[in-house]
Amino acid sequence: MDSAKASSGRIVALDVLRGLAVAGMILVTSPGSWDRAYAPLKHAAWRGWTPADLVFPTFLFCVGMAIGLSVPRLRAGEGASAALWLKIARRTALLIALGLALNALPSFDLAHLRIPGILQRIGLCYALASAICILPARAQAGGALRLNLGVVVLAALALLVGYWALLTFTPVPGFGPDRWDSQGALPAFIDRAVFTIPHLWPYGTTEGVGVTYDPEGLLSTLPATVNVLLGAVAAAFLARAGEGREGQGRIVAALLGLGAALIVVGLALDPIVPVNKRIWTPSFALFSSGASLVALIGLHLVLKARAARRAAWPLKVLGGNAILAFVASQVLGACAGLTVQHRTGAPDLTPQGFGFETAQRLTADPYLASFLCALAILALIIAAIAPLDRRGIHLRL
């Protein structure tokens, strides 16, 4: 890993947005009781969306922003260098390996190890988006590379249309074409065939059937890459806005309008192409990218105020060490269900259960108690990594 300092307002906005996504992940995955979590912190069962469904797409959008900001740092000829692509391959492999290690916790039952996962998807999307953004990049007069926005946008459209065509026209054995349900959809079928059921997310079930899909599956990684590509496009435009005040307001307004348009288009497609995070439908990719872009522009504007930057410090801490914060939350989550005390006449005590029981002494509302547990985990992780932020240390794979 290496360290880097965030010194510009643009990077601070990226760190805060990324921190917002990580905070959302922690709040969603760390309730005191899964049965007593607020509805916005639960994922949609299948079709539709909740605020929780926008968390991971926003993180992917931030990955794309980092790619978009890194392209201009490359010089002519570096885009095809073996050293660069070895670095990209190394990062991809480390993300996948780390994701598998986290999935193995706490029992390391390899016979039922979930192979897909959040970090695995980030790694694959990062590798594919890097190729799309870097290989066609063009050298500017000074020798630095510049994102070829036309190629990136066309690639995003091709991924969306191609994925829609695959789901619509490919006949799934035993089910036929044009299936968008949790059992018969092409992405679900491919995941069962490639990974096999024991290695899929154990909660990706169809009623009366059992495990049938994985929300971070193989084929749905293609439309998820669109969120990364649109993040790269947004970063490129914001970078140009930062080059001078002339036209800055126009670029920011255009990006805000684009974000709103993506939201409208994504939701308008729902009757034809259902908005669905579980198989990352094209409508969901557009809608969630638009939501991330609107959030980015909102932060870009709000963080111009010093008071807002101070208030956003906890999010900046998370965003500056996002992978570390995520890994910490996953380790804590894996330990949350371990039995620490056997009790007679009552459920065995676990760290999660202890936290929930403690929170219930503070409030009679079980939903609030459950949320307080998630807030406590979030505060603990921020406090643990804050010293790194104070020293300007931002760990990257």
Short mmCIF file of C-alpha atoms in Angstrom, two decimals:
data_model
loop_
_atom_site.label_atom_id
_atom_site.label_comp_id
_atom_site.label_asym_id
_atom_site.label_seq_id
_atom_site.Cartn_x
_atom_site.Cartn_y
_atom_site.Cartn_z
CA MET A 1 0.00 0.00 0.00
CA ASP A 2 1.03 3.61 -0.43
CA SER A 3 -0.09 6.91 1.05
CA ALA A 4 -1.45 10.03 -0.57
CA LYS A 5 -2.68 13.38 0.64
CA ALA A 6 -5.94 15.01 -0.39
CA SER A 7 -5.10 18.64 -0.88
CA SER A 8 -7.62 20.11 -3.30
CA GLY A 9 -11.29 20.84 -2.85
CA ARG A 10 -12.08 18.46 -5.66
CA ILE A 11 -10.33 15.57 -3.90
CA VAL A 12 -11.98 16.49 -0.60
CA ALA A 13 -15.39 16.27 -2.31
CA LEU A 14 -14.44 12.84 -3.65
CA ASP A 15 -13.26 11.68 -0.23
CA VAL A 16 -16.46 12.93 1.42
CA LEU A 17 -18.69 11.21 -1.17
CA ARG A 18 -16.68 8.02 -0.81
CA GLY A 19 -16.91 8.38 2.97
CA LEU A 20 -20.67 8.83 2.69
CA ALA A 21 -20.84 5.56 0.76
CA VAL A 22 -18.70 3.72 3.33
CA ALA A 23 -20.76 5.15 6.19
CA GLY A 24 -23.88 3.90 4.42
CA MET A 25 -22.35 0.44 4.05
CA ILE A 26 -21.55 0.30 7.76
CA LEU A 27 -25.00 1.51 8.84
CA VAL A 28 -26.68 -1.03 6.55
CA THR A 29 -24.57 -4.01 7.64
CA SER A 30 -24.22 -3.31 11.38
CA PRO A 31 -27.70 -3.16 12.96
CA GLY A 32 -28.27 -4.34 16.49
CA SER A 33 -31.01 -6.59 15.14
CA TRP A 34 -31.64 -7.49 11.51
CA ASP A 35 -35.36 -7.71 12.27
CA ARG A 36 -35.39 -4.19 13.75
CA ALA A 37 -33.57 -2.22 11.05
CA TYR A 38 -35.23 0.89 9.61
CA ALA A 39 -36.73 0.33 6.15
CA PRO A 40 -34.37 2.76 4.33
CA LEU A 41 -31.42 0.72 5.65
CA LYS A 42 -32.75 -2.50 4.13
CA HIS A 43 -32.23 -3.47 0.49
CA ALA A 44 -35.24 -3.90 -1.76
CA ALA A 45 -36.24 -7.57 -1.79
CA TRP A 46 -36.08 -7.67 -5.60
CA ARG A 47 -37.60 -5.01 -7.82
CA GLY A 48 -37.44 -1.35 -6.80
CA TRP A 49 -34.95 0.47 -4.62
CA THR A 50 -34.25 1.90 -1.20
CA PRO A 51 -31.54 4.34 -0.06
CA ALA A 52 -29.48 1.30 0.97
CA ASP A 53 -29.40 0.20 -2.68
CA LEU A 54 -27.61 3.41 -3.68
CA VAL A 55 -24.65 2.89 -1.35
CA PHE A 56 -22.57 0.43 -3.39
CA PRO A 57 -23.20 2.17 -6.73
CA THR A 58 -21.93 5.40 -5.18
CA PHE A 59 -18.73 3.66 -4.12
CA LEU A 60 -18.25 2.35 -7.67
CA PHE A 61 -18.89 5.87 -8.97
CA CYS A 62 -16.06 7.07 -6.71
CA VAL A 63 -13.76 4.37 -8.08
CA GLY A 64 -14.48 5.80 -11.51
CA MET A 65 -13.73 9.32 -10.33
CA ALA A 66 -10.34 8.16 -9.09
CA ILE A 67 -9.64 6.62 -12.50
CA GLY A 68 -10.77 9.79 -14.27
CA LEU A 69 -8.49 11.93 -12.11
CA SER A 70 -5.52 9.60 -12.60
CA VAL A 71 -5.56 9.55 -16.42
CA PRO A 72 -4.22 13.13 -16.82
CA ARG A 73 -1.27 12.18 -14.59
CA LEU A 74 -0.11 9.70 -17.24
CA ARG A 75 2.21 10.78 -20.02
CA ALA A 76 2.03 9.79 -23.67
CA GLY A 77 3.09 6.17 -24.03
CA GLU A 78 2.46 5.24 -20.39
CA GLY A 79 -1.06 4.05 -21.16
CA ALA A 80 0.34 0.97 -22.89
CA SER A 81 3.27 0.36 -20.54
CA ALA A 82 3.66 -3.06 -18.95
CA ALA A 83 4.40 -1.46 -15.57
CA LEU A 84 1.04 0.33 -15.49
CA TRP A 85 -0.97 -2.74 -16.41
CA LEU A 86 0.93 -4.90 -13.95
CA LYS A 87 -0.02 -2.35 -11.28
CA ILE A 88 -3.68 -2.50 -12.34
CA ALA A 89 -3.57 -6.32 -12.39
CA ARG A 90 -1.98 -6.33 -8.93
CA ARG A 91 -4.69 -4.08 -7.50
CA THR A 92 -7.41 -6.19 -9.09
CA ALA A 93 -5.93 -9.42 -7.72
CA LEU A 94 -5.50 -7.93 -4.23
CA LEU A 95 -9.10 -6.73 -4.13
CA ILE A 96 -10.38 -10.15 -5.20
CA ALA A 97 -8.12 -11.98 -2.74
CA LEU A 98 -9.11 -9.66 0.12
CA GLY A 99 -12.78 -10.11 -0.75
CA LEU A 100 -12.45 -13.89 -0.67
CA ALA A 101 -10.63 -13.72 2.67
CA LEU A 102 -13.41 -11.59 4.18
CA ASN A 103 -16.04 -13.97 2.81
CA ALA A 104 -14.24 -16.85 4.54
CA LEU A 105 -14.65 -15.26 7.97
CA PRO A 106 -15.24 -16.41 10.62
CA SER A 107 -15.26 -20.18 10.01
CA PHE A 108 -13.14 -20.53 6.84
CA ASP A 109 -15.55 -23.18 5.52
CA LEU A 110 -14.13 -23.47 2.01
CA ALA A 111 -16.86 -25.89 0.92
CA HIS A 112 -19.36 -23.04 1.31
CA LEU A 113 -17.09 -20.07 0.58
CA ARG A 114 -18.96 -17.33 -1.23
CA ILE A 115 -16.90 -16.55 -4.33
CA PRO A 116 -18.55 -13.31 -5.56
CA GLY A 117 -18.55 -10.28 -3.30
CA ILE A 118 -18.28 -6.52 -2.98
CA LEU A 119 -14.49 -6.24 -3.22
CA GLN A 120 -14.43 -8.82 -6.01
CA ARG A 121 -16.87 -6.70 -8.01
CA ILE A 122 -14.88 -3.54 -7.30
CA GLY A 123 -11.74 -5.25 -8.60
CA LEU A 124 -13.34 -6.49 -11.81
CA CYS A 125 -15.09 -3.18 -12.50
CA TYR A 126 -11.87 -1.29 -11.80
CA ALA A 127 -9.90 -3.43 -14.26
CA LEU A 128 -12.49 -3.18 -17.05
CA ALA A 129 -13.08 0.54 -16.57
CA SER A 130 -9.33 1.21 -16.47
CA ALA A 131 -8.92 -0.46 -19.86
CA ILE A 132 -11.82 1.54 -21.34
CA CYS A 133 -10.54 4.83 -19.92
CA ILE A 134 -6.78 4.48 -20.42
CA LEU A 135 -6.25 2.63 -23.71
CA PRO A 136 -8.16 5.14 -25.92
CA ALA A 137 -6.91 8.20 -23.97
CA ARG A 138 -5.29 10.84 -26.19
CA ALA A 139 -2.13 12.84 -25.54
CA GLN A 140 -2.53 16.60 -25.14
CA ALA A 141 -0.10 19.26 -26.28
CA GLY A 142 1.93 18.99 -23.07
CA GLY A 143 2.18 15.21 -23.34
CA ALA A 144 -0.34 14.35 -20.61
CA LEU A 145 -3.15 11.96 -21.48
CA ARG A 146 -6.75 13.11 -21.66
CA LEU A 147 -9.82 10.93 -21.26
CA ASN A 148 -11.51 10.20 -24.57
CA LEU A 149 -15.00 11.05 -23.39
CA GLY A 150 -16.67 9.91 -26.61
CA VAL A 151 -15.21 6.43 -26.38
CA VAL A 152 -16.02 6.13 -22.67
CA VAL A 153 -19.65 7.15 -23.19
CA LEU A 154 -20.04 4.80 -26.18
CA ALA A 155 -18.55 1.97 -24.14
CA ALA A 156 -21.04 2.66 -21.32
CA LEU A 157 -23.93 2.60 -23.78
CA ALA A 158 -22.64 -0.60 -25.35
CA LEU A 159 -22.44 -2.30 -21.95
CA LEU A 160 -26.00 -1.26 -21.07
CA VAL A 161 -27.55 -2.17 -24.40
CA GLY A 162 -25.55 -5.38 -24.66
CA TYR A 163 -26.55 -6.46 -21.15
CA TRP A 164 -30.22 -5.66 -21.86
CA ALA A 165 -30.06 -7.67 -25.10
CA LEU A 166 -28.52 -10.65 -23.31
CA LEU A 167 -31.25 -10.69 -20.67
CA THR A 168 -34.03 -10.11 -23.18
CA PHE A 169 -33.10 -12.46 -26.01
CA THR A 170 -30.90 -15.20 -24.53
CA PRO A 171 -32.97 -18.31 -23.77
CA VAL A 172 -32.14 -19.55 -20.28
CA PRO A 173 -32.25 -23.37 -20.15
CA GLY A 174 -35.45 -24.44 -18.47
CA PHE A 175 -36.85 -20.90 -18.36
CA GLY A 176 -36.64 -19.24 -21.78
CA PRO A 177 -35.68 -15.65 -22.73
CA ASP A 178 -36.72 -12.32 -21.23
CA ARG A 179 -36.72 -13.45 -17.62
CA TRP A 180 -36.13 -10.85 -14.88
CA ASP A 181 -36.91 -12.92 -11.79
CA SER A 182 -34.55 -14.26 -9.13
CA GLN A 183 -34.47 -17.78 -10.52
CA GLY A 184 -34.90 -17.56 -14.28
CA ALA A 185 -32.87 -14.42 -15.07
CA LEU A 186 -29.72 -15.03 -17.12
CA PRO A 187 -27.33 -13.55 -14.48
CA ALA A 188 -28.76 -15.88 -11.81
CA PHE A 189 -28.44 -18.90 -14.12
CA ILE A 190 -24.82 -18.06 -15.01
CA ASP A 191 -23.85 -17.65 -11.35
CA ARG A 192 -25.36 -21.03 -10.46
CA ALA A 193 -23.56 -22.65 -13.39
CA VAL A 194 -20.17 -20.97 -12.88
CA PHE A 195 -19.84 -20.75 -9.10
CA THR A 196 -22.37 -23.44 -8.06
CA ILE A 197 -24.99 -22.87 -5.40
CA PRO A 198 -22.79 -23.60 -2.31
CA HIS A 199 -20.52 -20.70 -3.34
CA LEU A 200 -23.22 -18.05 -3.79
CA TRP A 201 -24.62 -15.52 -1.30
CA PRO A 202 -26.63 -17.66 1.15
CA TYR A 203 -29.41 -15.06 1.33
CA GLY A 204 -29.94 -14.82 -2.44
CA THR A 205 -32.97 -17.06 -2.33
CA THR A 206 -36.18 -17.66 -4.26
CA GLU A 207 -39.17 -18.68 -2.15
CA GLY A 208 -39.73 -22.40 -2.27
CA VAL A 209 -36.51 -23.03 -4.19
CA GLY A 210 -33.56 -21.94 -2.07
CA VAL A 211 -30.40 -20.10 -3.13
CA THR A 212 -30.66 -19.03 -6.77
CA TYR A 213 -28.58 -15.87 -7.32
CA ASP A 214 -25.80 -13.63 -6.05
CA PRO A 215 -26.21 -9.81 -5.99
CA GLU A 216 -22.52 -9.37 -6.93
CA GLY A 217 -22.63 -11.98 -9.67
CA LEU A 218 -20.47 -12.36 -12.76
CA LEU A 219 -22.60 -11.10 -15.65
CA SER A 220 -24.08 -8.16 -13.73
CA THR A 221 -20.55 -6.82 -13.28
CA LEU A 222 -20.85 -5.47 -16.84
CA PRO A 223 -23.61 -2.90 -16.13
CA ALA A 224 -22.02 -2.13 -12.74
CA THR A 225 -18.95 -0.98 -14.70
CA VAL A 226 -21.14 1.74 -16.20
CA ASN A 227 -21.33 3.40 -12.77
CA VAL A 228 -17.53 3.44 -12.73
CA LEU A 229 -17.30 4.88 -16.24
CA LEU A 230 -19.79 7.67 -15.49
CA GLY A 231 -17.76 8.51 -12.39
CA ALA A 232 -14.69 8.87 -14.61
CA VAL A 233 -16.62 11.18 -16.95
CA ALA A 234 -17.80 13.33 -14.05
CA ALA A 235 -14.24 13.61 -12.70
CA ALA A 236 -12.93 14.67 -16.11
CA PHE A 237 -15.48 17.47 -16.39
CA LEU A 238 -14.94 18.64 -12.82
CA ALA A 239 -11.19 18.71 -13.44
CA ARG A 240 -11.75 20.95 -16.43
CA ALA A 241 -13.97 23.19 -14.34
CA GLY A 242 -11.15 23.46 -11.83
CA GLU A 243 -8.68 24.64 -14.46
CA GLY A 244 -10.18 28.11 -14.43
CA ARG A 245 -13.22 30.08 -13.34
CA GLU A 246 -14.38 30.65 -16.91
CA GLY A 247 -17.21 28.24 -17.62
CA GLN A 248 -16.96 26.59 -14.21
CA GLY A 249 -20.54 27.32 -13.25
CA ARG A 250 -21.75 26.10 -16.63
CA ILE A 251 -19.94 22.77 -16.28
CA VAL A 252 -21.22 22.23 -12.75
CA ALA A 253 -24.78 23.07 -13.83
CA ALA A 254 -24.47 20.71 -16.80
CA LEU A 255 -23.32 17.87 -14.56
CA LEU A 256 -26.18 18.52 -12.16
CA GLY A 257 -28.60 18.46 -15.10
CA LEU A 258 -27.03 15.24 -16.40
CA GLY A 259 -27.43 13.61 -13.00
CA ALA A 260 -31.09 14.60 -12.83
CA ALA A 261 -31.63 13.33 -16.38
CA LEU A 262 -30.07 9.97 -15.58
CA ILE A 263 -32.36 9.62 -12.56
CA VAL A 264 -35.44 10.44 -14.65
CA VAL A 265 -34.47 8.12 -17.50
CA GLY A 266 -33.61 5.26 -15.16
CA LEU A 267 -36.94 5.49 -13.33
CA ALA A 268 -38.88 6.03 -16.57
CA LEU A 269 -37.48 2.76 -17.94
CA ASP A 270 -38.79 0.81 -14.94
CA PRO A 271 -42.00 -0.43 -16.63
CA ILE A 272 -39.89 -1.92 -19.45
CA VAL A 273 -36.58 -2.69 -17.72
CA PRO A 274 -37.22 -3.08 -13.98
CA VAL A 275 -35.07 -1.09 -11.58
CA ASN A 276 -33.29 -3.91 -9.76
CA LYS A 277 -29.99 -3.83 -7.87
CA ARG A 278 -29.83 -7.60 -7.39
CA ILE A 279 -29.10 -8.16 -11.09
CA TRP A 280 -28.00 -4.52 -11.70
CA THR A 281 -30.40 -3.81 -14.53
CA PRO A 282 -29.57 -1.03 -17.04
CA SER A 283 -32.30 1.15 -15.55
CA PHE A 284 -30.75 0.72 -12.10
CA ALA A 285 -27.28 1.55 -13.44
CA LEU A 286 -28.57 4.80 -14.96
CA PHE A 287 -30.69 5.77 -11.96
CA SER A 288 -28.00 5.04 -9.37
CA SER A 289 -25.30 6.82 -11.44
CA GLY A 290 -27.54 9.87 -11.63
CA ALA A 291 -28.08 9.82 -7.87
CA SER A 292 -24.32 9.60 -7.29
CA LEU A 293 -23.67 12.46 -9.68
CA VAL A 294 -26.26 14.71 -8.03
CA ALA A 295 -24.74 13.89 -4.62
CA LEU A 296 -21.26 14.68 -5.96
CA ILE A 297 -22.26 18.07 -7.32
CA GLY A 298 -24.12 18.88 -4.13
CA LEU A 299 -20.99 18.14 -2.11
CA HIS A 300 -18.79 20.01 -4.58
CA LEU A 301 -20.87 23.13 -3.96
CA VAL A 302 -21.46 22.72 -0.22
CA LEU A 303 -17.83 21.96 0.60
CA LYS A 304 -16.74 25.36 -0.67
CA ALA A 305 -17.74 26.59 2.80
CA ARG A 306 -15.17 26.02 5.53
CA ALA A 307 -17.88 25.17 8.06
CA ALA A 308 -19.18 22.43 5.77
CA ARG A 309 -15.69 20.97 5.36
CA ARG A 310 -15.29 20.87 9.13
CA ALA A 311 -18.68 19.21 9.59
CA ALA A 312 -17.83 16.65 6.93
CA TRP A 313 -14.56 15.68 8.61
CA PRO A 314 -15.81 12.25 9.82
CA LEU A 315 -16.87 11.39 6.26
CA LYS A 316 -13.53 12.60 4.93
CA VAL A 317 -11.79 10.29 7.41
CA LEU A 318 -13.79 7.33 6.09
CA GLY A 319 -13.32 8.32 2.46
CA GLY A 320 -9.57 8.80 2.82
CA ASN A 321 -9.20 5.20 4.04
CA ALA A 322 -12.30 3.65 2.49
CA ILE A 323 -10.99 0.12 1.95
CA LEU A 324 -9.55 0.00 5.47
CA ALA A 325 -12.85 1.19 6.95
CA PHE A 326 -14.80 -1.33 4.89
CA VAL A 327 -12.51 -4.20 5.88
CA ALA A 328 -12.80 -3.22 9.56
CA SER A 329 -16.60 -3.21 9.31
CA GLN A 330 -16.61 -6.63 7.62
CA VAL A 331 -14.33 -8.14 10.27
CA LEU A 332 -16.54 -6.76 13.04
CA GLY A 333 -19.61 -8.00 11.21
CA ALA A 334 -18.16 -11.49 10.85
CA CYS A 335 -17.53 -11.61 14.61
CA ALA A 336 -20.92 -10.16 15.53
CA GLY A 337 -22.73 -13.49 15.44
CA LEU A 338 -20.16 -15.54 17.34
CA THR A 339 -21.36 -17.00 20.63
CA VAL A 340 -19.55 -15.52 23.62
CA GLN A 341 -21.79 -16.97 26.33
CA HIS A 342 -24.23 -19.87 26.44
CA ARG A 343 -27.39 -18.99 28.37
CA THR A 344 -30.10 -21.22 29.76
CA GLY A 345 -33.63 -20.24 28.83
CA ALA A 346 -32.46 -17.43 26.57
CA PRO A 347 -30.66 -17.11 23.23
CA ASP A 348 -26.89 -17.44 23.40
CA LEU A 349 -25.14 -14.12 23.83
CA THR A 350 -23.29 -12.71 20.82
CA PRO A 351 -21.48 -9.37 20.39
CA GLN A 352 -24.40 -8.17 18.25
CA GLY A 353 -26.93 -9.35 20.81
CA PHE A 354 -24.99 -7.73 23.66
CA GLY A 355 -24.91 -4.42 21.81
CA PHE A 356 -28.63 -4.58 21.07
CA GLU A 357 -29.50 -5.43 24.67
CA THR A 358 -27.33 -2.56 25.88
CA ALA A 359 -28.93 -0.11 23.44
CA GLN A 360 -32.40 -1.20 24.54
CA ARG A 361 -31.58 0.02 28.02
CA LEU A 362 -31.19 3.49 26.53
CA THR A 363 -34.42 3.55 24.53
CA ALA A 364 -37.67 1.61 24.46
CA ASP A 365 -37.82 1.85 20.65
CA PRO A 366 -36.23 -1.36 19.29
CA TYR A 367 -35.64 0.22 15.86
CA LEU A 368 -33.82 3.15 17.39
CA ALA A 369 -31.83 0.78 19.59
CA SER A 370 -30.80 -1.23 16.53
CA PHE A 371 -29.77 1.96 14.73
CA LEU A 372 -27.75 3.13 17.75
CA CYS A 373 -25.73 -0.08 17.51
CA ALA A 374 -24.88 0.69 13.88
CA LEU A 375 -23.95 4.26 14.82
CA ALA A 376 -21.67 2.93 17.55
CA ILE A 377 -19.84 0.69 15.06
CA LEU A 378 -19.52 3.64 12.67
CA ALA A 379 -18.12 5.88 15.42
CA LEU A 380 -15.70 3.16 16.53
CA ILE A 381 -14.28 2.75 13.03
CA ILE A 382 -13.95 6.51 12.51
CA ALA A 383 -12.13 6.86 15.82
CA ALA A 384 -9.79 3.98 14.95
CA ILE A 385 -8.68 5.39 11.60
CA ALA A 386 -8.78 9.10 12.46
CA PRO A 387 -5.09 9.13 13.55
CA LEU A 388 -4.14 8.07 10.03
CA ASP A 389 -6.08 10.97 8.56
CA ARG A 390 -4.44 13.44 10.93
CA ARG A 391 -1.06 12.28 9.64
CA GLY A 392 -2.17 12.54 6.03
CA ILE A 393 -1.90 8.77 5.56
CA HIS A 394 -4.42 7.38 3.10
CA LEU A 395 -3.96 3.66 2.49
CA ARG A 396 -4.53 2.35 -1.01
CA LEU A 397 -4.25 -1.15 -2.41
#
